[in-house]
Amino acid sequence: MKVKCPECEKEIDVGDDVLPGEIVSCPDCGQEYEVEVAEGKITLRYAERLKEDWGE
């Protein structure tokens, strides 16, 4: 299954067995997304990036 990248609008192949919460990235622009599945429709939202916590 393919989904359009919200950032650059290229197609991302997410596969037929993709799971909700799985992280995929666009092969063209490199943006990472979290997969959401609702009513059989796959959507992408920007993946949260966690900053390093160096003991601060």
Coordinates of C-alpha atoms in Angstrom, one line a residue:
M1 CA 0.0 0.0 0.0
K2 CA 1.2 3.5 -0.8
V3 CA 0.6 6.7 1.0
K4 CA 1.5 10.3 -0.1
C5 CA 4.1 12.1 1.9
P6 CA 2.6 15.2 3.6
E7 CA 6.0 17.0 3.3
C8 CA 7.0 16.4 -0.3
E9 CA 4.0 14.6 -1.8
K10 CA 6.1 11.6 -3.0
E11 CA 4.6 8.1 -2.5
I12 CA 5.7 6.1 0.5
D13 CA 5.3 2.3 0.4
V14 CA 4.1 1.3 3.8
G15 CA 3.3 -2.3 3.0
D16 CA 0.1 -4.2 3.4
D17 CA 1.0 -5.5 6.9
V18 CA 1.7 -2.1 8.5
L19 CA 0.7 -1.7 12.1
P20 CA -0.6 1.4 13.9
G21 CA 2.2 3.3 15.7
E22 CA 4.8 2.0 13.3
I23 CA 7.4 4.5 12.1
V24 CA 8.0 4.9 8.4
S25 CA 10.1 7.4 6.5
C26 CA 9.9 9.0 3.1
P27 CA 12.7 7.7 0.8
D28 CA 12.8 11.1 -0.9
C29 CA 12.8 13.8 1.8
G30 CA 13.7 11.6 4.8
Q31 CA 10.8 12.9 7.0
E32 CA 9.6 10.3 9.6
Y33 CA 6.0 9.6 10.2
E34 CA 3.9 7.5 12.6
V35 CA 1.3 5.3 11.0
E36 CA -2.3 5.7 12.1
V37 CA -5.0 3.3 11.0
A38 CA -8.7 4.3 11.3
E39 CA -11.6 2.5 9.6
G40 CA -9.2 0.7 7.3
K41 CA -7.6 4.0 6.1
I42 CA -3.9 4.7 6.6
T43 CA -2.8 8.2 7.5
L44 CA 0.5 9.6 8.5
R45 CA 1.4 12.1 11.2
Y46 CA 4.8 13.6 12.0
A47 CA 6.8 11.3 14.3
E48 CA 7.8 12.8 17.6
R49 CA 11.6 13.2 18.0
L50 CA 12.8 12.7 21.5
K51 CA 15.8 14.8 22.5
E52 CA 18.7 13.2 24.4
D53 CA 18.5 13.7 28.1
W54 CA 22.1 13.8 29.2
G55 CA 21.2 13.6 32.9
E56 CA 20.0 17.2 33.1

